[in-house]
Amino acid sequence: NEEALALLIPGMARAELPDRNAPQQQWQEICLAAGAPGNEEKRLEVCKLMMAKLGADVPDPARFWMLKQLEYIGRAESVAAVAKVIDDPSEVLRESAIRCLANNPAEEATAALVGKLSAKDAKTKIALANALGYRRAASAASALARELTNESPAVAQAAARALGRIASADAAAHLNKARAAAKDPVRLWICDAYLLSADKLLKDGKTPEAAAIYNDLYGNEKNRATRMAALEGVLRSAGDDAGRQIVKLLTS
């Protein structure tokens, strides 16, 4: 496999896209076979070969294709090597590395993504926040909460969305705390994420916790869209008490 990869890398990096197809597919077939159940030793061998070829001395198109394969068969062993690519000058490679870690089932991948949130580039921060939200990484709540006050509204929005997807008690608490000081439009994004947290809590059977959020948003937010969405949640979480809630709202 080492010799095969060395022979295929130049082809995977050819200037014309159609010319890359055959060598890319050949390497992908090797990776798929190595990643099949019961082939752990072979999978680890192939992953280590690719990890050693993620440096700047290898052409970008070939590195991109290997990141794509590591996205499917990589585990904890590949996290550190892939994380280094998040610092690469190429935006395409940075995003590919983040996507690779987002789909890596190892907990080490979450820690690596959190560790890179200190990046200066707003696009990278947004991609990292999206990846952590996709993973529903509860351990990332505190790091994401710090980005709610980022000077880039797009970064703050991505962080809020990620916290809403995580929807843990810790994530909800961070959203609620940030909501008090936030200005529109960031406040609106935080409220949307807070609503997502309540929806998840309700789905998980944590009705009192969800109801508290819905009632808080309905009673204390001025934005009509937020209040109407919260009202729906108030009624959904009321259960057998929904009738009394409706009467109370009509007479208020």
mmCIF file of C-alpha atoms in Angstrom:
data_model
loop_
_atom_site.group_PDB
_atom_site.id
_atom_site.type_symbol
_atom_site.label_atom_id
_atom_site.label_comp_id
_atom_site.label_asym_id
_atom_site.label_seq_id
_atom_site.Cartn_x
_atom_site.Cartn_y
_atom_site.Cartn_z
ATOM 1 C CA ASN A 1 0.000 0.000 0.000
ATOM 2 C CA GLU A 2 2.880 2.389 0.662
ATOM 3 C CA GLU A 3 4.230 1.856 -2.836
ATOM 4 C CA ALA A 4 0.740 2.128 -4.316
ATOM 5 C CA LEU A 5 0.146 5.481 -2.611
ATOM 6 C CA ALA A 6 3.505 6.838 -3.751
ATOM 7 C CA LEU A 7 2.680 5.869 -7.333
ATOM 8 C CA LEU A 8 -0.863 7.274 -7.212
ATOM 9 C CA ILE A 9 -0.170 10.663 -5.588
ATOM 10 C CA PRO A 10 1.153 12.319 -8.788
ATOM 11 C CA GLY A 11 -1.945 11.144 -10.663
ATOM 12 C CA MET A 12 -4.275 12.390 -7.917
ATOM 13 C CA ALA A 13 -2.727 15.838 -8.330
ATOM 14 C CA ARG A 14 -2.889 16.178 -12.131
ATOM 15 C CA ALA A 15 -3.907 19.557 -13.492
ATOM 16 C CA GLU A 16 -7.060 18.367 -15.242
ATOM 17 C CA LEU A 17 -9.862 16.959 -13.096
ATOM 18 C CA PRO A 18 -10.728 14.055 -15.453
ATOM 19 C CA ASP A 19 -7.103 12.926 -15.351
ATOM 20 C CA ARG A 20 -7.269 12.553 -11.574
ATOM 21 C CA ASN A 21 -10.269 10.273 -11.617
ATOM 22 C CA ALA A 22 -8.602 6.878 -12.177
ATOM 23 C CA PRO A 23 -5.837 7.216 -9.529
ATOM 24 C CA GLN A 24 -8.296 8.717 -7.046
ATOM 25 C CA GLN A 25 -10.695 5.837 -7.513
ATOM 26 C CA GLN A 26 -7.892 3.291 -7.200
ATOM 27 C CA TRP A 27 -6.840 4.728 -3.859
ATOM 28 C CA GLN A 28 -10.426 5.026 -2.682
ATOM 29 C CA GLU A 29 -10.988 1.318 -3.366
ATOM 30 C CA ILE A 30 -7.924 0.481 -1.272
ATOM 31 C CA CYS A 31 -9.283 2.639 1.566
ATOM 32 C CA LEU A 32 -12.766 1.138 1.362
ATOM 33 C CA ALA A 33 -11.345 -2.362 1.570
ATOM 34 C CA ALA A 34 -9.144 -1.406 4.517
ATOM 35 C CA GLY A 35 -12.090 0.198 6.298
ATOM 36 C CA ALA A 36 -14.320 -2.878 6.040
ATOM 37 C CA PRO A 37 -15.331 -4.533 9.335
ATOM 38 C CA GLY A 38 -12.718 -6.900 10.692
ATOM 39 C CA ASN A 39 -9.786 -5.160 8.970
ATOM 40 C CA GLU A 40 -8.646 -2.953 11.848
ATOM 41 C CA GLU A 41 -4.945 -3.636 11.316
ATOM 42 C CA LYS A 42 -5.201 -2.808 7.608
ATOM 43 C CA ARG A 43 -7.319 0.296 8.302
ATOM 44 C CA LEU A 44 -4.750 1.604 10.750
ATOM 45 C CA GLU A 45 -1.923 0.948 8.296
ATOM 46 C CA VAL A 46 -3.655 2.818 5.466
ATOM 47 C CA CYS A 47 -4.599 5.730 7.724
ATOM 48 C CA LYS A 48 -1.017 6.118 8.929
ATOM 49 C CA LEU A 49 0.184 6.180 5.316
ATOM 50 C CA MET A 50 -2.188 9.039 4.540
ATOM 51 C CA MET A 51 -1.388 10.897 7.756
ATOM 52 C CA ALA A 52 2.259 10.998 6.697
ATOM 53 C CA LYS A 53 1.284 12.580 3.375
ATOM 54 C CA LEU A 54 -0.800 15.528 4.639
ATOM 55 C CA GLY A 55 2.124 17.948 4.723
ATOM 56 C CA ALA A 56 2.799 20.858 2.378
ATOM 57 C CA ASP A 57 5.322 18.769 0.413
ATOM 58 C CA VAL A 58 2.373 16.879 -1.145
ATOM 59 C CA PRO A 59 0.245 18.627 -3.820
ATOM 60 C CA ASP A 60 -3.038 20.085 -2.535
ATOM 61 C CA PRO A 61 -5.392 17.984 -4.739
ATOM 62 C CA ALA A 62 -3.821 14.763 -3.446
ATOM 63 C CA ARG A 63 -4.030 15.975 0.155
ATOM 64 C CA PHE A 64 -7.676 16.857 -0.385
ATOM 65 C CA TRP A 65 -8.437 13.347 -1.634
ATOM 66 C CA MET A 66 -6.665 11.728 1.305
ATOM 67 C CA LEU A 67 -8.571 13.917 3.759
ATOM 68 C CA LYS A 68 -11.747 12.729 2.077
ATOM 69 C CA GLN A 69 -10.752 9.103 2.668
ATOM 70 C CA LEU A 70 -9.771 9.808 6.280
ATOM 71 C CA GLU A 71 -13.214 11.324 6.725
ATOM 72 C CA TYR A 72 -14.637 7.841 6.112
ATOM 73 C CA ILE A 73 -12.127 5.522 7.769
ATOM 74 C CA GLY A 74 -10.124 7.730 10.158
ATOM 75 C CA ARG A 75 -10.430 7.367 13.916
ATOM 76 C CA ALA A 76 -8.525 8.723 16.923
ATOM 77 C CA GLU A 77 -5.131 7.957 15.385
ATOM 78 C CA SER A 78 -5.638 10.473 12.584
ATOM 79 C CA VAL A 79 -6.971 13.420 14.629
ATOM 80 C CA ALA A 80 -3.670 15.202 15.328
ATOM 81 C CA ALA A 81 -2.434 14.988 11.727
ATOM 82 C CA VAL A 82 -5.743 16.210 10.304
ATOM 83 C CA ALA A 83 -5.996 19.031 12.855
ATOM 84 C CA LYS A 84 -2.675 20.450 11.640
ATOM 85 C CA VAL A 85 -4.229 20.991 8.201
ATOM 86 C CA ILE A 86 -6.737 23.428 9.751
ATOM 87 C CA ASP A 87 -3.806 25.877 9.871
ATOM 88 C CA ASP A 88 -3.036 25.422 6.165
ATOM 89 C CA PRO A 89 -3.091 28.508 3.878
ATOM 90 C CA SER A 90 -5.564 26.764 1.554
ATOM 91 C CA GLU A 91 -9.185 27.468 2.476
ATOM 92 C CA VAL A 92 -10.273 24.327 0.619
ATOM 93 C CA LEU A 93 -7.928 22.152 2.667
ATOM 94 C CA ARG A 94 -8.883 23.865 5.926
ATOM 95 C CA GLU A 95 -12.566 23.204 5.316
ATOM 96 C CA SER A 96 -11.845 19.630 4.215
ATOM 97 C CA ALA A 97 -9.883 18.986 7.418
ATOM 98 C CA ILE A 98 -12.694 20.397 9.563
ATOM 99 C CA ARG A 99 -15.242 18.261 7.736
ATOM 100 C CA CYS A 100 -12.985 15.237 8.233
ATOM 101 C CA LEU A 101 -12.885 15.805 12.005
ATOM 102 C CA ALA A 102 -16.603 16.569 12.153
ATOM 103 C CA ASN A 103 -17.275 13.038 10.930
ATOM 104 C CA ASN A 104 -14.604 11.341 13.034
ATOM 105 C CA PRO A 105 -16.359 9.373 15.829
ATOM 106 C CA ALA A 106 -13.467 9.721 18.301
ATOM 107 C CA GLU A 107 -13.908 12.134 21.208
ATOM 108 C CA GLU A 108 -10.391 13.413 20.447
ATOM 109 C CA ALA A 109 -11.839 15.002 17.299
ATOM 110 C CA THR A 110 -14.129 17.211 19.388
ATOM 111 C CA ALA A 111 -11.193 18.371 21.501
ATOM 112 C CA ALA A 112 -9.183 19.167 18.367
ATOM 113 C CA LEU A 113 -12.014 21.235 16.870
ATOM 114 C CA VAL A 114 -12.455 23.155 20.120
ATOM 115 C CA GLY A 115 -8.720 23.771 20.264
ATOM 116 C CA LYS A 116 -8.805 25.437 16.858
ATOM 117 C CA LEU A 117 -11.615 27.881 17.768
ATOM 118 C CA SER A 118 -8.915 30.411 18.607
ATOM 119 C CA ALA A 119 -8.321 30.822 14.853
ATOM 120 C CA LYS A 120 -8.303 34.432 13.652
ATOM 121 C CA ASP A 121 -10.062 33.758 10.353
ATOM 122 C CA ALA A 122 -13.847 34.223 10.624
ATOM 123 C CA LYS A 123 -14.629 31.625 7.948
ATOM 124 C CA THR A 124 -12.595 29.036 9.800
ATOM 125 C CA LYS A 125 -14.337 29.877 13.083
ATOM 126 C CA ILE A 126 -17.729 29.503 11.421
ATOM 127 C CA ALA A 127 -16.782 26.140 9.926
ATOM 128 C CA LEU A 128 -15.507 24.958 13.314
ATOM 129 C CA ALA A 129 -18.691 26.063 15.093
ATOM 130 C CA ASN A 130 -20.813 24.339 12.469
ATOM 131 C CA ALA A 131 -18.770 21.150 12.892
ATOM 132 C CA LEU A 132 -19.212 21.187 16.669
ATOM 133 C CA GLY A 133 -22.937 21.786 16.286
ATOM 134 C CA TYR A 134 -23.142 18.921 13.812
ATOM 135 C CA ARG A 135 -21.410 16.671 16.351
ATOM 136 C CA ARG A 136 -23.734 17.968 19.125
ATOM 137 C CA ALA A 137 -20.559 18.227 21.170
ATOM 138 C CA ALA A 138 -21.709 19.014 24.720
ATOM 139 C CA SER A 139 -18.105 19.448 25.881
ATOM 140 C CA ALA A 140 -17.736 22.385 23.455
ATOM 141 C CA ALA A 141 -20.483 24.520 25.047
ATOM 142 C CA SER A 142 -18.198 26.824 27.040
ATOM 143 C CA ALA A 143 -15.832 27.441 24.105
ATOM 144 C CA LEU A 144 -18.736 28.193 21.769
ATOM 145 C CA ALA A 145 -20.309 30.523 24.332
ATOM 146 C CA ARG A 146 -17.196 32.711 24.228
ATOM 147 C CA GLU A 147 -17.825 33.256 20.520
ATOM 148 C CA LEU A 148 -21.309 34.694 21.142
ATOM 149 C CA THR A 149 -19.643 38.068 21.697
ATOM 150 C CA ASN A 150 -17.312 37.784 18.702
ATOM 151 C CA GLU A 151 -16.918 41.016 16.755
ATOM 152 C CA SER A 152 -18.022 39.156 13.624
ATOM 153 C CA PRO A 153 -21.827 38.767 13.650
ATOM 154 C CA ALA A 154 -21.523 35.717 11.380
ATOM 155 C CA VAL A 155 -19.278 33.969 13.921
ATOM 156 C CA ALA A 156 -21.674 34.823 16.762
ATOM 157 C CA GLN A 157 -24.570 33.466 14.715
ATOM 158 C CA ALA A 158 -22.735 30.210 13.990
ATOM 159 C CA ALA A 159 -21.855 29.796 17.675
ATOM 160 C CA ALA A 160 -25.467 30.383 18.722
ATOM 161 C CA ARG A 161 -26.732 27.895 16.157
ATOM 162 C CA ALA A 162 -24.225 25.295 17.348
ATOM 163 C CA LEU A 163 -25.274 25.744 20.976
ATOM 164 C CA GLY A 164 -28.901 25.383 19.929
ATOM 165 C CA ARG A 165 -28.096 22.096 18.198
ATOM 166 C CA ILE A 166 -26.133 20.821 21.198
ATOM 167 C CA ALA A 167 -29.132 21.665 23.406
ATOM 168 C CA SER A 168 -27.592 20.458 26.665
ATOM 169 C CA ALA A 169 -28.501 22.126 29.960
ATOM 170 C CA ASP A 170 -25.064 23.786 29.923
ATOM 171 C CA ALA A 171 -25.540 25.081 26.367
ATOM 172 C CA ALA A 172 -28.986 26.461 27.235
ATOM 173 C CA ALA A 173 -27.575 28.215 30.304
ATOM 174 C CA HIS A 174 -24.859 29.866 28.206
ATOM 175 C CA LEU A 175 -27.440 31.072 25.688
ATOM 176 C CA ASN A 176 -29.645 32.493 28.414
ATOM 177 C CA LYS A 177 -26.736 34.314 30.031
ATOM 178 C CA ALA A 178 -25.579 35.813 26.723
ATOM 179 C CA ARG A 179 -29.123 36.847 25.774
ATOM 180 C CA ALA A 180 -29.297 39.431 28.560
ATOM 181 C CA ALA A 181 -26.513 41.597 27.141
ATOM 182 C CA ALA A 182 -26.832 40.845 23.416
ATOM 183 C CA LYS A 183 -28.078 43.401 20.908
ATOM 184 C CA ASP A 184 -30.037 42.653 17.741
ATOM 185 C CA PRO A 185 -29.478 40.834 15.462
ATOM 186 C CA VAL A 186 -27.272 38.673 17.732
ATOM 187 C CA ARG A 187 -29.982 38.602 20.408
ATOM 188 C CA LEU A 188 -32.491 37.277 17.884
ATOM 189 C CA TRP A 189 -30.079 34.494 16.833
ATOM 190 C CA ILE A 190 -29.491 33.600 20.475
ATOM 191 C CA CYS A 191 -33.243 33.450 21.077
ATOM 192 C CA ASP A 192 -33.668 31.161 18.066
ATOM 193 C CA ALA A 193 -30.980 28.866 19.454
ATOM 194 C CA TYR A 194 -32.570 28.998 22.908
ATOM 195 C CA LEU A 195 -35.847 27.894 21.331
ATOM 196 C CA LEU A 196 -34.031 25.003 19.644
ATOM 197 C CA SER A 197 -32.690 23.981 23.051
ATOM 198 C CA ALA A 198 -36.217 24.002 24.468
ATOM 199 C CA ASP A 199 -37.513 21.949 21.539
ATOM 200 C CA LYS A 200 -34.804 19.342 22.162
ATOM 201 C CA LEU A 201 -35.530 19.266 25.897
ATOM 202 C CA LEU A 202 -39.235 18.765 25.195
ATOM 203 C CA LYS A 203 -38.471 15.979 22.727
ATOM 204 C CA ASP A 204 -36.272 14.309 25.351
ATOM 205 C CA GLY A 205 -39.117 14.356 27.871
ATOM 206 C CA LYS A 206 -37.682 17.178 29.980
ATOM 207 C CA THR A 207 -40.960 19.081 29.888
ATOM 208 C CA PRO A 208 -40.539 21.365 32.950
ATOM 209 C CA GLU A 209 -37.143 22.593 31.703
ATOM 210 C CA ALA A 210 -38.515 23.212 28.209
ATOM 211 C CA ALA A 211 -41.613 24.975 29.556
ATOM 212 C CA ALA A 212 -39.447 27.316 31.622
ATOM 213 C CA ILE A 213 -37.582 28.434 28.509
ATOM 214 C CA TYR A 214 -40.739 28.876 26.438
ATOM 215 C CA ASN A 215 -42.435 30.930 29.156
ATOM 216 C CA ASP A 216 -39.324 33.029 29.684
ATOM 217 C CA LEU A 217 -39.058 33.882 25.976
ATOM 218 C CA TYR A 218 -42.776 34.535 25.596
ATOM 219 C CA GLY A 219 -42.905 36.800 28.632
ATOM 220 C CA ASN A 220 -39.659 38.720 28.219
ATOM 221 C CA GLU A 221 -38.859 39.086 24.517
ATOM 222 C CA LYS A 222 -40.211 41.917 22.379
ATOM 223 C CA ASN A 223 -39.631 40.372 18.962
ATOM 224 C CA ARG A 224 -42.999 39.136 17.673
ATOM 225 C CA ALA A 225 -41.612 36.124 15.792
ATOM 226 C CA THR A 226 -39.740 34.953 18.898
ATOM 227 C CA ARG A 227 -42.806 35.395 21.113
ATOM 228 C CA MET A 228 -45.101 33.527 18.717
ATOM 229 C CA ALA A 229 -42.650 30.623 18.452
ATOM 230 C CA ALA A 230 -42.329 30.599 22.239
ATOM 231 C CA LEU A 231 -46.123 30.662 22.612
ATOM 232 C CA GLU A 232 -46.402 27.537 20.505
ATOM 233 C CA GLY A 233 -43.878 25.923 22.836
ATOM 234 C CA VAL A 234 -45.810 27.090 25.909
ATOM 235 C CA LEU A 235 -48.900 25.294 24.657
ATOM 236 C CA ARG A 236 -47.038 22.172 23.527
ATOM 237 C CA SER A 237 -45.347 21.824 26.890
ATOM 238 C CA ALA A 238 -48.539 22.497 28.879
ATOM 239 C CA GLY A 239 -49.953 19.014 28.316
ATOM 240 C CA ASP A 240 -53.318 18.598 30.054
ATOM 241 C CA ASP A 241 -53.021 22.159 31.287
ATOM 242 C CA ALA A 242 -53.122 23.609 27.755
ATOM 243 C CA GLY A 243 -56.770 24.656 28.029
ATOM 244 C CA ARG A 244 -56.157 26.697 31.160
ATOM 245 C CA GLN A 245 -53.094 28.263 29.545
ATOM 246 C CA ILE A 246 -55.134 29.354 26.527
ATOM 247 C CA VAL A 247 -57.793 30.934 28.737
ATOM 248 C CA LYS A 248 -55.097 32.702 30.742
ATOM 249 C CA LEU A 249 -53.514 34.074 27.571
ATOM 250 C CA LEU A 250 -56.848 35.228 26.143
ATOM 251 C CA THR A 251 -57.736 37.118 29.299
ATOM 252 C CA SER A 252 -54.309 38.673 29.807
#
